[in-house]
PDB file of C-alpha atoms in Angstrom:
ATOM      1  CA  MET A  15     109.567  27.933  96.881  1.00 32.00           C
ATOM      2  CA  ALA A  16     107.578  27.555 100.530  1.00 36.00           C
ATOM      3  CA  ALA A  17     107.319  29.989 102.881  1.00 41.00           C
ATOM      4  CA  MET A  18     109.967  29.632 105.136  1.00 41.00           C
ATOM      5  CA  GLU A  19     108.832  29.606 108.937  1.00 45.00           C
ATOM      6  CA  ALA A  20     110.168  32.598 111.301  1.00 47.00           C
ATOM      7  CA  SER A  21     112.806  31.330 113.488  1.00 47.00           C
ATOM      8  CA  THR A  22     113.804  31.982 117.007  1.00 55.00           C
ATOM      9  CA  GLU A  23     117.355  31.234 116.333  1.00 68.00           C
ATOM     10  CA  SER A  24     119.736  34.240 115.574  1.00 79.00           C
ATOM     11  CA  PRO A  25     117.962  35.429 112.327  1.00 84.00           C
ATOM     12  CA  GLN A  26     121.294  34.886 108.369  1.00 92.00           C
ATOM     13  CA  ARG A  27     122.762  38.138 107.238  1.00 95.00           C
ATOM     14  CA  GLY A  28     122.423  40.020 104.134  1.00 96.00           C
ATOM     15  CA  ARG A  29     123.953  42.354 101.988  1.00 96.00           C
ATOM     16  CA  VAL A  30     122.004  44.931  99.874  1.00 97.00           C
ATOM     17  CA  THR A  31     122.321  44.554  96.264  1.00 96.00           C
ATOM     18  CA  GLU A  32     120.351  46.976  94.800  1.00 96.00           C
ATOM     19  CA  SER A  33     118.479  49.743  96.682  1.00 96.00           C
ATOM     20  CA  HIS A  34     114.633  49.103  97.702  1.00 94.00           C
ATOM     21  CA  VAL A  35     111.862  52.145  98.204  1.00 94.00           C
ATOM     22  CA  SER A  36     108.297  50.599 100.088  1.00 90.00           C
ATOM     23  CA  SER A  37     105.102  51.392  98.792  1.00 83.00           C
ATOM     24  CA  PRO A  38     103.448  54.073 100.973  1.00 78.00           C
ATOM     25  CA  GLN A  39     100.134  52.582 100.731  1.00 78.00           C
ATOM     26  CA  SER A  40      98.634  50.931 103.525  1.00 83.00           C
ATOM     27  CA  PRO A  41      99.817  47.803 104.019  1.00 89.00           C
ATOM     28  CA  VAL A  42      97.333  44.144 103.722  1.00 92.00           C
ATOM     29  CA  LYS A  43      97.502  42.956 107.448  1.00 92.00           C
ATOM     30  CA  PHE A  44      95.867  39.951 109.586  1.00 95.00           C
ATOM     31  CA  ALA A  45      96.287  37.679 112.178  1.00 96.00           C
ATOM     32  CA  VAL A  46      96.548  33.273 112.324  1.00 97.00           C
ATOM     33  CA  GLY A  47      92.524  32.914 111.871  1.00 97.00           C
ATOM     34  CA  ASP A  48      91.248  36.240 110.218  1.00 97.00           C
ATOM     35  CA  ILE A  49      89.279  35.408 107.468  1.00 97.00           C
ATOM     36  CA  LEU A  50      89.877  37.418 103.858  1.00 97.00           C
ATOM     37  CA  GLY A  51      88.484  37.950 100.903  1.00 96.00           C
ATOM     38  CA  VAL A  52      91.363  36.501  98.019  1.00 97.00           C
ATOM     39  CA  GLY A  53      91.043  37.821  94.424  1.00 95.00           C
ATOM     40  CA  HIS A  54      92.951  36.590  91.134  1.00 94.00           C
ATOM     41  CA  ARG A  55      97.001  35.441  91.248  1.00 93.00           C
ATOM     42  CA  ASP A  56      99.629  37.763  90.098  1.00 92.00           C
ATOM     43  CA  ARG A  57     101.536  36.449  87.058  1.00 92.00           C
ATOM     44  CA  GLN A  58     104.623  37.499  87.903  1.00 90.00           C
ATOM     45  CA  TRP A  59     105.266  36.567  91.779  1.00 86.00           C
ATOM     46  CA  THR A  60     102.587  33.502  91.051  1.00 91.00           C
ATOM     47  CA  THR A  61     102.564  32.701  94.494  1.00 92.00           C
ATOM     48  CA  TYR A  62     101.190  35.326  95.869  1.00 94.00           C
ATOM     49  CA  VAL A  63      97.240  36.411  95.546  1.00 96.00           C
ATOM     50  CA  TRP A  64      95.589  39.756  95.908  1.00 96.00           C
ATOM     51  CA  VAL A  65      93.893  39.743  99.292  1.00 96.00           C
ATOM     52  CA  THR A  66      91.594  41.871 101.501  1.00 95.00           C
ATOM     53  CA  ASP A  67      91.977  42.298 104.863  1.00 91.00           C
ATOM     54  CA  GLN A  68      89.300  43.224 107.696  1.00 88.00           C
ATOM     55  CA  SER A  69      90.036  45.820 107.585  1.00 89.00           C
ATOM     56  CA  GLY A  70      89.574  46.874 104.151  1.00 90.00           C
ATOM     57  CA  HIS A  71      93.296  46.929 103.353  1.00 90.00           C
ATOM     58  CA  ALA A  72      93.607  45.389  99.732  1.00 92.00           C
ATOM     59  CA  GLY A  73      97.388  43.318  99.037  1.00 92.00           C
ATOM     60  CA  TRP A  74      99.896  40.464  97.497  1.00 92.00           C
ATOM     61  CA  VAL A  75     100.066  37.763  99.883  1.00 94.00           C
ATOM     62  CA  PRO A  76     102.046  34.076  99.872  1.00 94.00           C
ATOM     63  CA  ASP A  77      99.347  31.743  99.247  1.00 95.00           C
ATOM     64  CA  THR A  78     101.215  29.783 101.776  1.00 95.00           C
ATOM     65  CA  TYR A  79      99.725  31.898 104.857  1.00 96.00           C
ATOM     66  CA  LEU A  80      96.018  31.021 103.522  1.00 97.00           C
ATOM     67  CA  GLU A  81      94.350  28.083 103.983  1.00 97.00           C
ATOM     68  CA  MET A  82      91.280  28.198 101.188  1.00 96.00           C
ATOM     69  CA  THR A  83      87.763  27.903 102.526  1.00 96.00           C
ATOM     70  CA  GLY A  84      85.749  28.859  99.878  1.00 93.00           C
ATOM     71  CA  GLU A  85      86.426  30.263  95.699  1.00 92.00           C
ATOM     72  CA  HIS A  86      87.116  33.830  97.344  1.00 95.00           C
ATOM     73  CA  GLU A  87      87.335  33.408 100.632  1.00 97.00           C
ATOM     74  CA  ALA A  88      90.127  32.276 103.021  1.00 97.00           C
ATOM     75  CA  VAL A  89      91.382  31.621 106.719  1.00 98.00           C
ATOM     76  CA  ALA A  90      94.793  32.958 107.992  1.00 97.00           C
ATOM     77  CA  ILE A  91      97.479  30.911 108.916  1.00 97.00           C
ATOM     78  CA  ARG A  92     100.071  33.005 109.919  1.00 95.00           C
ATOM     79  CA  ASP A  93     100.591  36.467 111.033  1.00 95.00           C
ATOM     80  CA  TYR A  94     101.108  38.687 107.753  1.00 94.00           C
ATOM     81  CA  ASP A  95     101.841  42.179 107.333  1.00 93.00           C
ATOM     82  CA  ALA A  96     103.338  43.224 103.833  1.00 92.00           C
ATOM     83  CA  THR A  97     105.174  46.483 105.221  1.00 93.00           C
ATOM     84  CA  GLU A  98     108.147  47.312 102.343  1.00 94.00           C
ATOM     85  CA  LEU A  99     111.416  48.169 103.752  1.00 96.00           C
ATOM     86  CA  THR A 100     113.724  50.764 101.918  1.00 96.00           C
ATOM     87  CA  ILE A 101     116.896  49.784 101.961  1.00 96.00           C
ATOM     88  CA  VAL A 102     119.938  50.801 100.395  1.00 96.00           C
ATOM     89  CA  LYS A 103     122.791  49.127  98.259  1.00 97.00           C
ATOM     90  CA  ASP A 104     125.581  47.503 100.412  1.00 96.00           C
ATOM     91  CA  GLU A 105     123.196  48.167 103.658  1.00 97.00           C
ATOM     92  CA  ILE A 106     123.340  45.111 106.145  1.00 96.00           C
ATOM     93  CA  VAL A 107     120.351  43.186 106.834  1.00 97.00           C
ATOM     94  CA  ASP A 108     119.018  40.693 109.120  1.00 96.00           C
ATOM     95  CA  VAL A 109     117.388  38.190 106.866  1.00 96.00           C
ATOM     96  CA  LEU A 110     114.021  36.991 108.015  1.00 95.00           C
ATOM     97  CA  GLU A 111     112.194  34.891 106.055  1.00 93.00           C
ATOM     98  CA  GLU A 112     111.912  34.342 102.236  1.00 93.00           C
ATOM     99  CA  ALA A 113     108.684  33.903 100.184  1.00 92.00           C
ATOM    100  CA  GLY A 114     108.167  33.357  96.622  1.00 90.00           C
ATOM    101  CA  GLY A 115     110.473  35.416  95.723  1.00 92.00           C
ATOM    102  CA  TRP A 116     110.008  37.927  99.087  1.00 94.00           C
ATOM    103  CA  THR A 117     112.209  38.390 101.363  1.00 95.00           C
ATOM    104  CA  HIS A 118     111.271  39.644 104.675  1.00 96.00           C
ATOM    105  CA  CYS A 119     114.198  41.809 106.969  1.00 97.00           C
ATOM    106  CA  ARG A 120     115.609  43.905 109.720  1.00 97.00           C
ATOM    107  CA  ASN A 121     117.340  46.877 108.899  1.00 96.00           C
ATOM    108  CA  ALA A 122     120.313  47.926 112.304  1.00 94.00           C
ATOM    109  CA  HIS A 123     117.496  50.029 113.533  1.00 95.00           C
ATOM    110  CA  GLY A 124     115.323  47.216 113.833  1.00 96.00           C
ATOM    111  CA  VAL A 125     112.679  47.996 111.487  1.00 95.00           C
ATOM    112  CA  ASP A 126     110.835  45.339 109.392  1.00 95.00           C
ATOM    113  CA  GLY A 127     109.289  44.833 106.037  1.00 95.00           C
ATOM    114  CA  TRP A 128     109.369  42.961 103.034  1.00 95.00           C
ATOM    115  CA  VAL A 129     112.093  43.339  99.810  1.00 96.00           C
ATOM    116  CA  PRO A 130     112.594  42.108  95.927  1.00 95.00           C
ATOM    117  CA  SER A 131     114.809  38.691  97.366  1.00 95.00           C
ATOM    118  CA  SER A 132     117.148  39.762  94.000  1.00 96.00           C
ATOM    119  CA  LYS A 133     118.163  42.810  96.200  1.00 97.00           C
ATOM    120  CA  VAL A 134     119.444  40.777  99.373  1.00 97.00           C
ATOM    121  CA  THR A 135     121.808  38.189  98.940  1.00 95.00           C
ATOM    122  CA  VAL A 136     122.867  36.249 101.921  1.00 93.00           C
ATOM    123  CA  ILE A 137     126.244  36.536 103.645  1.00 93.00           C
ATOM    124  CA  ALA A 138     127.982  33.344 104.378  1.00 80.00           C
ATOM    125  CA  GLU A 139     129.059  33.113 108.078  1.00 74.00           C
ATOM    126  CA  SER A 140     132.992  32.834 108.362  1.00 62.00           C
TER     127      SER A 140
END
């Protein structure tokens, strides 16, 4: 599934169906135009590739955020921050975008990050 662009409209709301604890490592982060090192593709999340940013941080990135410029090099075509979000079952979050099985959410405290899409269900508007 292609990544959805972040919207200026009000985000959809989601209910957390299963808790998720964020990873403690320093996430990969980059901005449009950054040159990135690209490694292998993830076997479970097949739209994600292993990337090393200009600060030396490495992590998984949706391939739709990159334009390959060589066999192991790409340029970022949008900003990205792989920070994960800790969520608790039944918490209500804003759903900002989805990319390859992961959902970018914002909690009630204004903190945002990525969680597995299987752990959040979009709430139908009434």
